[in-house]
C-alpha cells in the first residue's frame, strides 16, 4: 500500500511540475506560433504529434484514482478540470491558418512571389528582425553540424526550403527596416570581424571556405586531373569521378556567410544563360546538370535514383535552374523514370517534374513528353509522398486550360478522390486543389460526380476539425453549377449544414455556401421550404448586407426565391 501511495505521489508531483512548466509558457494562439520555419513547413506533422501527446496525457489522467487519494478537494477539482479540458481537446482540432499555408505555398511554388507574401510570413512566424532570422540560421547550422549532416526525419528538401525562405525573409526585413536592429557601431565593426570558419565549411584540400562543396570544385578537379582515384579525406577508392555539388552544404555556407557578415565567395564556372526568362546570367551549373543527365540516361538504378534526387533539389532551388534543366533535355528522361519499379526513384522523378512545372514553358514540355498518363499512374500506385506530389503536379499542369481536358481523360479524378478520402492532411489538400482546378472544365465536373465525389465532400464539410471545410465548400460550389452535381448534392441532405455555414462560417465559406444554396433552390421549392424552416432568412439577410460582393448577390437571390414561395403559400 505504501508503495502504491509513493507511486501516486510521484505521478502527481510530475503532473504538477508539468502544469507549472506549461503555464509559464508565453500566450500562443496557434500551435505553430513560436515554431518558426521548420515547424511551419511541417505543421500537419507537428499538429498530429500534439494530438497524440494530448491523447496520452488524457489516458494517464483517466487512470488516476482521485477518490482514493488523500488530497484537498480544491486540488481534486483542479485535476478533474484539467482532465475535462484534455477530453475536449481530443475532439477539437485547431483550424489551420489558411493564410499562412497559402503564403508558404506561394513562397515555394512561385518564381517571383509578391513581396507582401514575405511580409506576412515575417509577421506570422515572428521573424521580424535580422536578429530573429540570424538565430534561426544559426539553429539550422548547429542542427546539421551536430548531426553530421541532414538529421533523421528531415529531408534535404526541407533544409533547402528553410534556407531559401530565411534568405528571402531577411531580404524583406532589410528592405523594410534596414536599421531596425543593426546599431551603427555594429555596422562598422562587421566589416572588420574575422569569424572562425567552421571546419565543415573548409575544403579538405585547400582549407579555404568552400564556394562549391563538398570539396572545392576547382581543387578536387585538379586532384582528379593529377591522376588520383581516391578521396583526399578518407583515402577510399572513388566509384566514379563525376562531380555533383552538395546543395544543402552550399546553402548552409551561404547562411553562415550572411549571419557573420562574410562575403560569399564568387563561383566561377560554366554558368548558363537564361534565354527563356530574358535575364542575363544565373546560378545554373550546366556541367553539373549534364553530368546528372548522363546518370539518368546511362547509370545503374542507384545512380539514377541519386541523380533524380539531385535534379529534384536543383529544380526547387531557383528559376534559372528550372530553365537550364529543361534546356538540357532532362524532362523526357524524368518522365521515363515515372515508370521505375523503384518507388524512391519514382518519387524523385515526379517531384522534380513538379518543381520544373513552376516554369510556364516547362508545362508544355512535360505534357508533350507524354507525362500525364504516367503521373496519373504514380497517383494511383506510388508511395505516399509520390502520390501527393503527383496530385500537386497535375494541379500545376492544369493551370493550362487544354491540360484540364487531357488530365481528366487520363483517369486522374478517381485516384484524386481516393487521395482526398484516404490521404495525409497534406495529401488531402493537394488532391482538393487539383480537383477544384480540373472541375472548372464541365466534362470533369461530370467525371467527378459520377466517380462519387459528393459524399466524401459532405463528410469533410461536416467535420470542422478535419481542416478541409474550405476546400469542400469550394469544390461543392463549382459542382453545383452543373445539373448532375446539383442533383448529387441535393441527395446528401445538405441544407442544414449550408445554413449553419451561412450563419457562422468565414466570409469565403459563407459565400460558397450561399452559392450552393442558390443553385439547389433554383427550381426546387422543397429545398426552399427546408431552408425557411431552419431560419435561413435571417442569416441570408445579414449576409446580403455584410458579405462579400458575390455573397451579397447570392444571398439576395435566395431571399427573392424565399419571398416568392411565401407569396405562393399566402395566395393558396
Coordinates of C-alpha atoms in Angstrom, one line a residue:
X1 CA 0.0 0.0 0.0
X2 CA 2.8 2.4 0.9
X3 CA 4.5 1.6 -2.5
X4 CA 1.3 2.4 -4.3
X5 CA 0.9 5.7 -2.4
X6 CA 4.5 6.6 -3.2
X7 CA 3.9 5.9 -7.0
X8 CA 0.7 8.0 -6.9
X9 CA 2.5 10.9 -5.2
X10 CA 5.3 10.7 -7.7
X11 CA 2.8 10.9 -10.6
X12 CA 1.0 13.8 -9.0
X13 CA 4.3 15.6 -8.4
X14 CA 5.3 15.1 -12.0
X15 CA 2.0 16.3 -13.3
X16 CA 2.2 19.4 -11.0
X17 CA 5.7 20.2 -12.4
X18 CA 4.4 19.8 -15.9
X19 CA 1.5 22.1 -15.3
X20 CA 3.8 24.7 -13.9
X21 CA 6.1 24.5 -16.9
X22 CA 3.2 24.7 -19.4
X23 CA 1.6 27.7 -17.6
X24 CA 4.9 29.5 -17.7
X25 CA 5.0 29.4 -21.5
X26 CA 4.0 32.6 -23.4
X27 CA 0.5 33.0 -24.7
X28 CA 0.1 31.2 -28.0
X29 CA -2.8 31.5 -30.5
X30 CA -2.0 28.5 -32.7
X31 CA 0.3 25.5 -32.3
X32 CA 2.8 26.9 -34.8
X33 CA 3.1 30.4 -33.4
X34 CA 6.6 30.1 -32.0
X35 CA 7.8 27.2 -34.1
X36 CA 9.2 29.2 -37.0
X37 CA 10.3 28.0 -40.4
X38 CA 10.8 24.2 -40.0
X39 CA 7.7 23.7 -37.9
X40 CA 5.6 25.9 -40.2
X41 CA 6.6 23.8 -43.1
X42 CA 5.7 20.6 -41.2
X43 CA 2.7 22.0 -39.3
X44 CA 0.4 19.0 -40.2
X45 CA 3.0 16.5 -38.8
X46 CA 3.7 18.6 -35.7
X47 CA -0.1 19.1 -35.0
X48 CA -0.5 15.3 -35.3
X49 CA 2.2 14.7 -32.7
X50 CA 0.5 17.2 -30.3
X51 CA -2.8 15.3 -30.8
X52 CA -1.1 12.0 -29.9
X53 CA 0.5 13.5 -26.8
X54 CA -2.8 15.0 -25.8
X55 CA -4.4 11.6 -26.0
X56 CA -1.7 10.0 -24.0
X57 CA -2.0 12.6 -21.2
X58 CA -5.8 12.2 -21.2
X59 CA -5.4 8.4 -20.9
X60 CA -2.9 8.9 -18.0
X61 CA -5.2 11.3 -16.2
X62 CA -8.2 8.9 -16.5
X63 CA -6.2 6.3 -14.6
X64 CA -5.6 8.4 -11.5
X65 CA -7.9 7.2 -8.6
X66 CA -8.8 10.6 -7.3
X67 CA -11.3 9.3 -4.8
X68 CA -8.6 7.1 -3.1
X69 CA -6.0 9.9 -2.8
X70 CA -5.7 11.9 0.4
X71 CA -5.7 15.3 -1.4
X72 CA -7.6 18.5 -0.7
X73 CA -11.0 19.0 -2.5
X74 CA -9.7 22.0 -4.4
X75 CA -6.8 20.0 -5.8
X76 CA -9.1 17.2 -6.9
X77 CA -11.3 19.8 -8.7
X78 CA -8.3 21.2 -10.5
X79 CA -7.2 17.8 -11.7
X80 CA -10.7 16.9 -12.8
X81 CA -10.9 20.3 -14.7
X82 CA -7.6 19.6 -16.3
X83 CA -8.8 16.1 -17.3
X84 CA -12.0 17.6 -18.8
X85 CA -10.0 20.1 -20.8
X86 CA -7.9 17.3 -22.3
X87 CA -11.0 15.4 -23.2
X88 CA -12.4 18.4 -25.0
X89 CA -9.0 18.9 -26.8
X90 CA -9.1 15.4 -28.2
X91 CA -12.4 16.1 -30.0
X92 CA -11.5 19.6 -31.1
X93 CA -8.8 20.1 -33.8
X94 CA -7.4 23.6 -34.3
X95 CA -8.2 25.0 -37.7
X96 CA -5.1 25.7 -39.7
X97 CA -4.0 29.2 -40.5
X98 CA -5.0 29.2 -44.2
X99 CA -3.3 32.5 -45.0
X100 CA 0.0 31.0 -43.6
X101 CA -0.5 27.8 -45.6
X102 CA -1.2 29.8 -48.8
X103 CA 1.8 32.1 -48.2
X104 CA 4.2 29.3 -47.6
X105 CA 3.0 27.6 -50.8
X106 CA 3.3 30.8 -52.8
X107 CA 6.8 31.4 -51.5
X108 CA 7.9 28.0 -52.6
X109 CA 6.0 27.5 -55.8
X110 CA 6.1 30.9 -57.5
X111 CA 9.2 32.2 -59.3
X112 CA 8.5 35.8 -58.2
X113 CA 6.2 35.9 -55.2
X114 CA 4.5 39.1 -54.2
X115 CA 6.7 40.9 -51.5
X116 CA 3.6 41.0 -49.3
X117 CA 3.8 37.2 -49.0
X118 CA 7.2 37.5 -47.2
X119 CA 6.0 40.4 -45.1
X120 CA 3.0 38.3 -43.9
X121 CA 5.3 35.3 -43.3
X122 CA 7.7 37.6 -41.3
X123 CA 4.9 38.6 -39.1
X124 CA 3.2 35.2 -38.8
X125 CA 6.5 33.4 -37.9
X126 CA 7.6 36.2 -35.6
X127 CA 10.8 36.7 -37.7
X128 CA 10.6 40.5 -37.7
X129 CA 14.3 41.4 -37.3
X130 CA 17.6 40.3 -38.7
X131 CA 18.5 39.1 -35.2
X132 CA 15.4 36.8 -35.2
X133 CA 16.4 35.4 -38.6
X134 CA 20.1 35.0 -37.7
X135 CA 19.0 33.0 -34.6
X136 CA 17.1 30.7 -37.0
X137 CA 20.1 30.4 -39.4
X138 CA 22.4 29.5 -36.5
X139 CA 19.9 26.9 -35.3
X140 CA 19.8 25.2 -38.7
X141 CA 23.6 25.3 -39.0
X142 CA 24.1 23.8 -35.5
X143 CA 21.4 21.1 -36.2
X144 CA 23.1 20.0 -39.4
X145 CA 26.6 20.1 -37.9
X146 CA 25.7 18.3 -34.7
X147 CA 24.1 15.5 -36.7
X148 CA 26.9 15.2 -39.1
X149 CA 24.6 16.0 -42.0
X150 CA 20.8 16.2 -42.5
X151 CA 19.1 14.9 -39.4
X152 CA 17.0 11.8 -39.4
X153 CA 13.4 12.5 -40.2
X154 CA 14.3 15.7 -42.1
X155 CA 14.8 15.7 -45.8
X156 CA 17.4 17.7 -47.7
X157 CA 14.5 19.4 -49.4
X158 CA 13.3 20.8 -46.1
X159 CA 16.8 22.2 -45.4
X160 CA 16.9 23.8 -48.9
X161 CA 13.4 25.3 -48.5
X162 CA 14.1 26.6 -45.0
X163 CA 17.3 28.2 -46.2
X164 CA 15.6 29.8 -49.2
X165 CA 12.7 31.2 -47.1
X166 CA 15.0 32.6 -44.4
X167 CA 17.1 34.4 -47.1
X168 CA 14.0 35.9 -48.6
X169 CA 12.7 36.9 -45.2
X170 CA 16.0 38.5 -44.4
X171 CA 15.9 40.5 -47.7
X172 CA 12.3 41.6 -46.8
X173 CA 13.3 42.7 -43.3
X174 CA 16.3 44.5 -44.6
X175 CA 14.3 46.3 -47.3
X176 CA 11.5 47.4 -45.0
X177 CA 13.6 48.1 -41.9
X178 CA 17.3 48.4 -42.8
X179 CA 18.3 49.9 -39.4
X180 CA 15.9 48.1 -37.1
X181 CA 18.4 46.1 -35.1
X182 CA 21.8 46.9 -36.5
X183 CA 23.4 49.7 -34.4
X184 CA 25.9 51.9 -36.3
X185 CA 28.9 50.7 -34.4
X186 CA 27.9 47.1 -35.3
X187 CA 27.7 48.1 -39.0
X188 CA 31.2 49.4 -38.8
X189 CA 32.6 46.6 -36.8
X190 CA 31.1 43.9 -39.0
X191 CA 33.5 44.8 -41.8
X192 CA 36.5 44.2 -39.5
X193 CA 35.4 40.9 -38.0
X194 CA 37.2 37.7 -38.8
X195 CA 35.0 34.9 -37.7
X196 CA 36.4 31.4 -37.5
X197 CA 35.3 29.3 -40.4
X198 CA 33.7 26.0 -39.2
X199 CA 35.8 23.0 -40.2
X200 CA 32.8 21.5 -42.1
X201 CA 32.8 24.6 -44.4
X202 CA 36.5 24.3 -45.3
X203 CA 37.7 22.5 -48.4
X204 CA 39.8 19.4 -47.1
X205 CA 42.3 20.1 -49.8
X206 CA 42.8 23.9 -49.8
X207 CA 41.4 24.5 -46.3
X208 CA 39.7 27.6 -47.6
X209 CA 36.0 28.4 -47.3
X210 CA 34.2 26.4 -50.0
X211 CA 32.0 28.1 -52.6
X212 CA 31.2 24.8 -54.4
X213 CA 31.1 21.9 -51.9
X214 CA 31.7 19.2 -50.8
X215 CA 35.3 19.7 -51.9
X216 CA 36.1 23.0 -53.6
X217 CA 35.3 22.1 -57.2
X218 CA 38.5 23.6 -58.7
X219 CA 40.7 21.8 -56.1
X220 CA 39.1 18.4 -56.4
X221 CA 39.2 18.7 -60.2
X222 CA 42.9 19.4 -60.0
X223 CA 43.3 16.4 -57.7
X224 CA 41.5 14.1 -60.1
X225 CA 43.3 15.6 -63.1
X226 CA 46.6 14.7 -61.4
X227 CA 45.5 11.0 -61.7
X228 CA 44.3 10.4 -58.1
X229 CA 41.5 7.9 -57.8
X230 CA 40.9 8.2 -54.1
X231 CA 39.0 10.5 -51.8
X232 CA 41.6 13.1 -50.4
X233 CA 40.0 13.0 -47.0
X234 CA 39.3 9.3 -46.4
X235 CA 41.7 7.8 -49.0
X236 CA 38.9 5.4 -50.1
X237 CA 38.8 4.5 -53.8
X238 CA 36.2 6.5 -55.7
X239 CA 33.4 4.6 -57.5
X240 CA 33.3 7.3 -60.2
X241 CA 34.8 10.8 -60.8
X242 CA 31.7 12.7 -61.8
X243 CA 31.3 15.8 -59.6
X244 CA 28.0 16.6 -58.0
X245 CA 27.6 19.7 -55.9
X246 CA 26.3 19.4 -52.4
X247 CA 23.5 21.9 -52.4
X248 CA 22.5 21.6 -48.8
X249 CA 26.0 22.3 -47.6
X250 CA 26.2 25.2 -50.2
X251 CA 23.1 26.7 -48.7
X252 CA 24.4 26.4 -45.1
X253 CA 27.6 28.1 -46.1
X254 CA 25.6 30.9 -47.7
X255 CA 23.6 31.2 -44.5
X256 CA 26.7 31.3 -42.3
X257 CA 28.3 34.0 -44.5
X258 CA 25.1 36.1 -44.2
X259 CA 24.9 35.6 -40.5
X260 CA 28.6 36.6 -39.9
X261 CA 28.9 39.4 -42.4
X262 CA 31.3 37.4 -44.7
X263 CA 31.1 38.0 -48.4
X264 CA 30.2 34.7 -50.1
X265 CA 33.0 33.6 -52.5
X266 CA 32.1 34.1 -56.1
X267 CA 31.6 30.9 -58.0
X268 CA 33.5 30.7 -61.3
X269 CA 32.4 28.2 -63.8
X270 CA 30.2 27.5 -66.8
X271 CA 27.0 29.4 -66.0
X272 CA 24.1 29.0 -68.3
X273 CA 22.3 32.0 -69.8
X274 CA 18.6 32.1 -69.0
X275 CA 17.4 32.9 -72.5
X276 CA 13.8 32.0 -71.9
X277 CA 13.2 34.3 -69.0
X278 CA 15.2 37.1 -70.6
X279 CA 17.7 37.6 -67.7
X280 CA 21.5 37.8 -68.2
X281 CA 23.2 35.2 -66.0
X282 CA 22.2 32.6 -63.5
X283 CA 23.4 30.2 -60.8
X284 CA 22.8 27.3 -63.1
X285 CA 25.9 25.0 -63.4
X286 CA 25.4 23.4 -66.8
X287 CA 28.3 21.0 -66.4
X288 CA 26.7 19.5 -63.2
X289 CA 23.3 19.2 -64.9
X290 CA 24.8 17.4 -67.9
X291 CA 26.6 15.0 -65.6
X292 CA 23.3 14.3 -63.8
X293 CA 21.5 13.7 -67.1
X294 CA 24.2 11.2 -68.1
X295 CA 23.5 9.3 -65.0
X296 CA 19.7 9.4 -65.7
X297 CA 20.2 8.1 -69.2
X298 CA 23.0 5.5 -68.7
X299 CA 23.5 5.0 -64.9
X300 CA 22.6 2.0 -62.8
X301 CA 19.4 2.1 -60.7
X302 CA 21.3 3.6 -57.7
X303 CA 22.9 6.3 -59.9
X304 CA 19.5 7.1 -61.5
X305 CA 17.9 7.4 -58.1
X306 CA 20.6 9.8 -56.8
X307 CA 20.6 11.9 -60.0
X308 CA 16.8 12.3 -59.9
X309 CA 17.1 13.3 -56.3
X310 CA 19.7 16.0 -57.2
X311 CA 17.6 17.3 -60.0
X312 CA 14.6 17.5 -57.7
X313 CA 16.6 19.8 -55.4
X314 CA 18.1 21.8 -58.2
X315 CA 14.7 22.4 -59.8
X316 CA 13.3 23.6 -56.5
X317 CA 16.2 25.9 -55.8
X318 CA 15.6 28.7 -58.3
X319 CA 14.0 29.8 -61.6
X320 CA 17.3 29.7 -63.5
X321 CA 17.8 26.0 -62.7
X322 CA 14.3 25.2 -63.9
X323 CA 15.2 26.7 -67.3
X324 CA 18.6 25.1 -67.6
X325 CA 17.5 21.6 -66.6
X326 CA 14.7 21.7 -69.2
X327 CA 17.0 23.1 -71.9
X328 CA 19.5 20.3 -71.2
X329 CA 16.8 17.7 -72.0
X330 CA 16.0 16.4 -68.6
X331 CA 12.2 16.3 -68.8
X332 CA 11.9 13.2 -71.2
X333 CA 14.4 11.3 -69.0
X334 CA 12.5 12.1 -65.8
X335 CA 9.2 11.1 -67.5
X336 CA 10.7 7.7 -68.3
X337 CA 11.6 7.3 -64.6
X338 CA 8.0 7.7 -63.6
X339 CA 7.6 4.0 -64.6
X340 CA 10.6 2.9 -62.5
X341 CA 9.9 -0.1 -60.2
X342 CA 12.0 1.7 -57.5
X343 CA 9.4 3.8 -55.5
X344 CA 12.1 6.3 -54.3
X345 CA 13.3 6.9 -57.9
X346 CA 9.7 7.4 -59.0
X347 CA 9.1 9.8 -56.1
X348 CA 12.2 11.9 -57.1
X349 CA 11.1 11.9 -60.7
X350 CA 7.6 13.1 -60.1
X351 CA 8.7 15.8 -57.6
X352 CA 11.4 17.0 -60.0
X353 CA 8.7 17.4 -62.7
X354 CA 6.5 19.2 -60.1
X355 CA 9.3 21.7 -59.4
X356 CA 10.1 22.1 -63.1
X357 CA 6.4 22.7 -63.9
X358 CA 6.5 26.0 -61.9
X359 CA 8.1 27.5 -65.1
X360 CA 5.2 28.1 -67.6
X361 CA 7.1 27.0 -70.7
X362 CA 8.1 23.7 -69.0
X363 CA 4.5 22.8 -68.5
X364 CA 4.2 22.3 -72.3
X365 CA 7.4 20.3 -72.5
X366 CA 6.2 18.0 -69.7
X367 CA 2.8 17.4 -71.4
X368 CA 4.4 16.9 -74.8
X369 CA 6.7 14.3 -73.4
X370 CA 3.7 12.2 -72.6
X371 CA 3.9 12.6 -68.8
X372 CA 0.2 12.9 -67.9
X373 CA -0.7 9.1 -68.0
X374 CA 2.5 8.2 -66.1
X375 CA 1.8 10.9 -63.5
X376 CA -1.7 9.5 -63.1
X377 CA -0.2 6.0 -62.6
X378 CA 2.1 7.4 -59.8
X379 CA -1.0 9.0 -58.3
X380 CA -2.7 5.6 -58.2
X381 CA 0.3 3.3 -57.2
X382 CA 3.2 5.4 -55.8
X383 CA 4.4 6.0 -52.3
X384 CA 2.5 8.4 -50.1
X385 CA 4.8 11.3 -50.9
X386 CA 4.9 10.4 -54.6
X387 CA 1.1 10.4 -54.7
X388 CA 0.9 13.8 -53.0
X389 CA 3.4 15.3 -55.4
X390 CA 1.7 13.7 -58.4
X391 CA -1.5 15.4 -57.3
X392 CA 0.3 18.7 -57.0
X393 CA 1.9 18.2 -60.4
X394 CA -1.5 17.6 -62.0
X395 CA -2.7 20.8 -60.3
X396 CA 0.3 22.8 -61.7
X397 CA -0.2 21.4 -65.2
X398 CA -4.0 22.0 -65.1
X399 CA -3.4 25.8 -64.9
X400 CA -3.3 25.5 -68.8
X401 CA -6.9 25.0 -69.9
X402 CA -6.3 22.4 -72.5
X403 CA -4.4 20.3 -70.0
X404 CA -7.6 20.1 -67.8
X405 CA -9.2 18.0 -70.6
X406 CA -6.2 15.7 -71.0
X407 CA -5.8 15.1 -67.3
X408 CA -9.5 14.3 -66.8
X409 CA -9.4 12.0 -69.9
X410 CA -6.4 10.2 -68.5
X411 CA -8.4 9.0 -65.5
X412 CA -6.9 11.3 -62.8
X413 CA -10.2 12.1 -61.0
X414 CA -10.9 8.8 -59.3
X415 CA -7.4 8.4 -57.7
X416 CA -7.6 12.1 -56.7
X417 CA -10.9 11.4 -54.9
X418 CA -9.2 8.4 -53.2
X419 CA -6.4 10.6 -52.0
X420 CA -8.9 13.2 -50.8
X421 CA -10.5 10.5 -48.7
X422 CA -7.5 8.4 -47.5
X423 CA -4.5 10.7 -47.8
X424 CA -2.5 12.6 -45.2
X425 CA -3.6 16.1 -44.4
X426 CA -1.2 17.5 -47.0
X427 CA -2.3 14.8 -49.5
X428 CA -6.0 15.8 -49.0
X429 CA -5.2 19.4 -49.7
X430 CA -3.2 18.6 -52.8
X431 CA -6.0 16.4 -54.1
X432 CA -8.6 19.1 -53.3
X433 CA -6.8 21.8 -55.1
X434 CA -6.3 19.6 -58.2
X435 CA -9.9 18.5 -58.2
X436 CA -11.1 22.1 -57.9
X437 CA -9.0 23.3 -60.8
X438 CA -9.9 20.4 -63.0
X439 CA -13.6 20.8 -62.3
X440 CA -13.5 24.2 -64.0
X441 CA -13.9 22.2 -67.2
X442 CA -17.5 21.0 -67.5
X443 CA -16.6 17.4 -68.5
X444 CA -14.5 17.0 -65.4
X445 CA -17.5 18.1 -63.2
X446 CA -19.4 15.1 -64.6
X447 CA -16.5 12.8 -64.1
X448 CA -16.1 13.9 -60.5
X449 CA -19.8 13.5 -59.7
X450 CA -20.0 10.1 -61.4
X451 CA -16.9 9.0 -59.5
X452 CA -18.7 9.6 -56.3
X453 CA -17.0 12.8 -55.0
X454 CA -20.1 14.4 -53.3
X455 CA -20.4 12.0 -50.3
X456 CA -16.8 12.4 -49.2
X457 CA -17.0 16.2 -49.7
X458 CA -20.1 16.3 -47.4
X459 CA -18.3 14.3 -44.8
X460 CA -15.4 16.8 -44.9
X461 CA -17.8 19.6 -44.7
X462 CA -19.5 18.2 -41.6
X463 CA -16.1 17.7 -39.8
X464 CA -14.7 21.1 -38.9
X465 CA -11.9 19.5 -37.0
X466 CA -10.5 17.9 -40.2
X467 CA -9.4 21.2 -41.6
X468 CA -11.0 20.7 -45.0
X469 CA -14.2 22.7 -44.8
X470 CA -12.9 25.5 -47.0
X471 CA -11.8 23.1 -49.8
X472 CA -15.0 21.0 -49.6
X473 CA -17.2 24.1 -49.9
X474 CA -15.2 25.5 -52.8
X475 CA -15.5 22.2 -54.8
X476 CA -19.2 21.7 -54.0
X477 CA -19.9 25.3 -55.2
X478 CA -18.3 24.6 -58.5
X479 CA -20.0 21.2 -58.9
X480 CA -23.4 22.7 -58.0
X481 CA -23.2 24.8 -61.2
X482 CA -23.8 21.6 -63.2
X483 CA -27.2 19.7 -63.2
X484 CA -25.6 16.3 -62.2
X485 CA -23.7 18.0 -59.5
X486 CA -26.7 19.7 -58.2
X487 CA -28.7 16.5 -58.1
X488 CA -26.0 14.6 -56.3
X489 CA -25.5 17.4 -53.7
X490 CA -29.3 17.6 -53.1
X491 CA -29.4 13.8 -52.3
X492 CA -27.0 14.3 -49.4
X493 CA -29.3 16.4 -47.2
X494 CA -27.1 19.5 -47.4
X495 CA -29.4 22.3 -46.4
X496 CA -28.9 22.2 -42.6
X497 CA -25.1 22.4 -42.8
X498 CA -25.2 25.1 -45.5
X499 CA -27.5 27.2 -43.4
X500 CA -25.2 26.8 -40.4
X501 CA -22.1 27.8 -42.5
X502 CA -24.0 30.9 -43.7
X503 CA -24.7 31.8 -40.1
X504 CA -21.2 31.1 -38.6
X505 CA -18.6 30.5 -41.3
X506 CA -15.8 32.6 -42.6
X507 CA -16.6 35.2 -45.3
X508 CA -15.4 32.9 -48.2
X509 CA -17.2 29.9 -46.8
X510 CA -20.4 31.8 -46.3
X511 CA -20.2 33.0 -49.9
X512 CA -19.7 29.4 -51.2
X513 CA -22.5 28.1 -49.0
X514 CA -24.9 30.8 -50.3
X515 CA -23.9 29.9 -53.9
X516 CA -24.6 26.2 -53.4
X517 CA -27.9 27.0 -51.6
X518 CA -28.9 29.2 -54.5
X519 CA -28.1 26.5 -57.1
X520 CA -30.1 23.9 -55.1
X521 CA -33.1 26.2 -54.5
X522 CA -33.5 27.4 -58.1
X523 CA -36.4 25.4 -59.4
X524 CA -36.7 23.2 -56.3
X525 CA -39.2 24.6 -53.8
X526 CA -38.7 21.7 -51.3
X527 CA -35.2 23.0 -50.5
X528 CA -36.5 26.5 -50.0
X529 CA -39.1 25.2 -47.5
X530 CA -36.4 23.3 -45.6
X531 CA -34.2 26.4 -45.6
X532 CA -37.0 28.6 -44.3
X533 CA -37.9 26.1 -41.6
X534 CA -34.3 26.2 -40.4
X535 CA -34.4 30.0 -40.1
X536 CA -32.2 30.7 -43.1
X537 CA -33.9 34.0 -44.0
X538 CA -32.4 36.0 -41.1
X539 CA -28.9 34.7 -41.8
X540 CA -29.3 35.4 -45.5
X541 CA -30.4 39.0 -44.8
X542 CA -27.4 39.6 -42.7
X543 CA -25.1 38.1 -45.4
X544 CA -26.8 40.3 -48.1
X545 CA -25.7 43.3 -46.1
X546 CA -22.3 42.3 -44.8
X547 CA -20.9 39.6 -47.0
X548 CA -18.5 39.7 -50.0
X549 CA -19.9 41.1 -53.2
X550 CA -20.6 37.6 -54.6
X551 CA -22.1 36.5 -51.3
X552 CA -24.5 39.6 -51.3
X553 CA -25.7 38.7 -54.8
X554 CA -26.3 35.0 -54.0
X555 CA -28.0 35.8 -50.6
X556 CA -30.2 38.3 -52.3
X557 CA -31.2 35.8 -55.0
X558 CA -32.1 33.2 -52.4
X559 CA -34.1 35.7 -50.4
X560 CA -36.1 36.6 -53.6
X561 CA -36.8 32.8 -54.1
X562 CA -38.0 32.6 -50.5
X563 CA -40.2 35.6 -50.9
X564 CA -41.9 34.0 -54.0
X565 CA -42.5 30.8 -52.1
X566 CA -44.1 32.7 -49.2
X567 CA -46.3 34.6 -51.7
X568 CA -47.5 31.3 -53.3
X569 CA -48.3 29.9 -49.8
X570 CA -50.3 33.0 -48.9
X571 CA -52.3 33.0 -52.2
X572 CA -53.1 29.3 -51.9

